C-alpha positions in Angstrom: 0.2 -3.4 -21.8 -1.4 -1.0 -19.2 1.2 2.0 -18.6 1.3 1.3 -14.8 2.3 -2.4 -15.0 5.0 -1.7 -17.8 6.6 1.1 -15.2 6.5 -1.5 -12.5 8.2 -3.8 -14.4 10.7 -1.4 -15.5 11.2 0.0 -12.3 12.0 -3.3 -10.5 14.3 -4.3 -13.1 16.3 -0.5 -12.7 16.2 -1.1 -9.0 17.9 -4.4 -8.7 21.0 -3.1 -10.2 21.4 0.1 -8.8 23.1 -1.1 -5.8 24.8 -4.5 -7.3 25.8 -5.7 -10.5 23.9 -9.0 -10.8 21.2 -8.6 -13.3 17.7 -9.6 -12.3 16.4 -13.2 -13.4 13.0 -13.9 -14.2 11.9 -15.9 -11.1 13.4 -12.9 -9.0 11.4 -10.8 -11.0 8.4 -12.6 -10.2 9.3 -12.6 -6.5 9.8 -9.2 -6.4 6.4 -8.4 -7.8 4.3 -10.9 -6.3 3.3 -12.6 -9.6 3.1 -15.9 -11.0 6.4 -16.9 -13.3 4.4 -17.5 -16.5 2.7 -14.1 -16.0 6.2 -12.4 -15.9 7.3 -14.6 -18.7 4.9 -13.1 -20.9 5.5 -9.6 -19.8 8.9 -9.9 -20.4 8.5 -11.2 -23.8 6.1 -8.4 -24.4 8.7 -5.8 -22.9 11.4 -7.2 -25.3 9.0 -6.5 -28.3 8.7 -3.2 -27.4 12.5 -2.5 -27.3 12.5 -2.2 -23.8 14.2 -5.3 -22.3 17.0 -7.9 -23.7 16.1 -11.4 -22.3 17.4 -14.7 -23.9 14.8 -17.7 -22.5 15.9 -18.7 -18.8 18.4 -16.0 -18.5 18.5 -12.6 -16.7 16.9 -9.6 -18.2 18.4 -6.1 -19.0 17.0 -2.5 -19.7 17.7 -1.4 -23.4 18.7 2.2 -23.6 14.7 3.2 -24.2 13.7 0.8 -21.5 16.5 2.4 -18.8 15.5 6.1 -19.8 11.4 5.1 -19.2 12.6 3.6 -16.0 14.7 6.4 -14.8 11.9 8.9 -15.6 9.4 6.6 -13.1 11.9 6.4 -11.0 12.4 10.4 -10.8 8.8 11.0 -10.2 8.5 8.4 -7.3 11.9 9.6 -5.3 10.7 13.0 -5.7 7.2 12.2 -4.4 8.5 10.4 -1.2 11.0 13.3 -0.7 8.4 15.8 -1.1 6.2 13.6 1.3 8.8 13.6 4.0 9.7 17.5 3.5 6.5 19.0 3.3 3.9 16.8 4.9 5.9 14.9 7.8 5.6 11.3 6.5 8.3 9.2 7.9 10.6 7.5 5.7 8.9 4.1 6.8 5.7 5.3 5.2 5.8 7.1 2.3 6.7 4.4 -0.6 2.7 3.1 -1.0 1.6 7.0 -1.2 4.2 7.6 -4.0 3.3 4.5 -5.8 -0.1 6.0 -6.4 0.9 9.6 -6.7 3.8 8.9 -9.6 1.0 7.9 -12.1 -1.0 10.9 -11.5 1.0 13.9 -11.1 1.9 16.1 -14.4 5.2 17.0 -15.4 4.5 20.3 -14.8 3.8 19.9 -11.3 6.8 17.3 -10.6 9.4 20.0 -11.6 7.4 22.5 -9.5 7.9 20.2 -6.6 11.6 19.3 -7.8 12.2 23.3 -7.7 10.7 24.0 -4.2 12.6 21.2 -2.7 15.7 22.7 -4.1 16.5 19.9 -6.8 17.5 17.2 -4.4 19.8 14.5 -5.5 18.9 11.6 -3.1 15.7 10.9 -1.6 14.7 10.0 2.0 16.3 6.7 1.9 19.3 7.4 0.3 18.7 6.6 -3.4 19.8 8.6 -6.4 16.7 10.9 -8.1 17.9 10.9 -11.5 18.0 14.4 -13.4 15.5 15.0 -15.9 17.6 13.3 -18.6 18.2 10.4 -16.4 21.7 11.1 -15.0 22.4 9.9 -11.3 25.1 10.6 -9.3 26.6 8.4 -6.9 29.6 7.8 -4.6 31.5 4.3 -4.2 29.5 2.2 -1.4 30.0 -1.1 0.2 26.8 -3.2 1.5 27.3 -3.7 5.3 27.3 -7.2 5.0 30.8 -6.5 3.2 32.0 -4.2 5.2 35.0 -5.5 7.7 34.5 -5.1 11.3 36.2 -1.3 11.7 35.1 0.1 8.7 34.1 3.3 9.3 31.5 5.7 6.6 28.5 7.4 6.2 25.2 5.4 5.7 24.3 6.2 1.9 20.9 4.1 1.6 18.7 1.8 3.7 16.4 -0.5 1.6 12.8 0.4 2.4 11.5 -3.2 1.5 12.6 -4.7 4.8 9.9 -4.8 7.3 10.8 -3.0 10.6 14.4 -1.7 9.6 13.8 1.8 9.2 11.7 1.8 12.2 14.5 0.0 14.2 16.7 3.0 12.8 14.2 5.8 13.8 14.3 4.1 17.4 17.9 4.2 17.2 18.4 7.8 15.8 20.2 6.5 12.8 19.6 7.7 9.5 20.7 8.4 5.9 24.0 10.5 6.4 24.9 9.5 9.9 28.6 8.5 10.3 28.9 4.8 11.6 31.6 2.1 12.4 30.9 -1.3 12.1 31.8 -3.4 15.4 29.9 -6.9 13.7 27.8 -8.0 11.4 24.7 -6.1 12.7 26.2 -3.9 15.2 27.4 -0.4 14.7 28.8 2.5 16.7 27.1 5.4 16.1 27.9 8.6 18.2 30.1 6.8 20.9 27.0 4.1 21.4 26.7 0.6 20.1 23.5 0.0 18.0 22.6 -3.4 17.4 20.3 -3.8 14.5 17.8 -6.6 13.3 19.3 -9.7 11.6 18.1 -8.3 8.4 20.1 -5.1 8.4 23.7 -6.2 7.1 21.8 -7.2 3.7 20.1 -3.5 3.5 22.1 -0.8 4.7 25.0 0.6 2.0 27.8 2.7 3.5 30.4 4.9 2.0 33.6 2.7 0.8 
């Protein structure tokens, strides 16, 4: 198993349960990774044999303690690099993901720690995802998915998924960002600074607010 392939699997499993409680299924994992279900089944079997995941046939997949520690380490790399690219090189939050995917496997631990120090030990990346500490610890506050927030709910935008085409660009165009205080007017309509902002229909399943 290549290190990069293992990291991609573990990252995807880790990401799936960060903002909701349902564990990922093999079919969901295959869809997320863009791979054939048979390839994913074989890889999950190898990850289980290596002590990185637990899995029953046809059942959901969970990270073991060792798997979670390794996943948090690569997630830390990815999110620190995204933050670095946005703050230091002028990347937008919509175009850092692919660059970070490449760099996360290339930089040394020494350089990563230097980036972390230079950035002031940030706790969140540009999309609002928590950056794990060096020991894998993360800090989050109570949250609610926009789709589950009733009209009238007000809160800060905590996180925006970077996997929804066009959403980040739409938020940029509306001057809405992580940290913006919003009130829910409808399924995809937010009140921001006294104005109503209509978002793409994909927004309710891709934006999280403070509870």
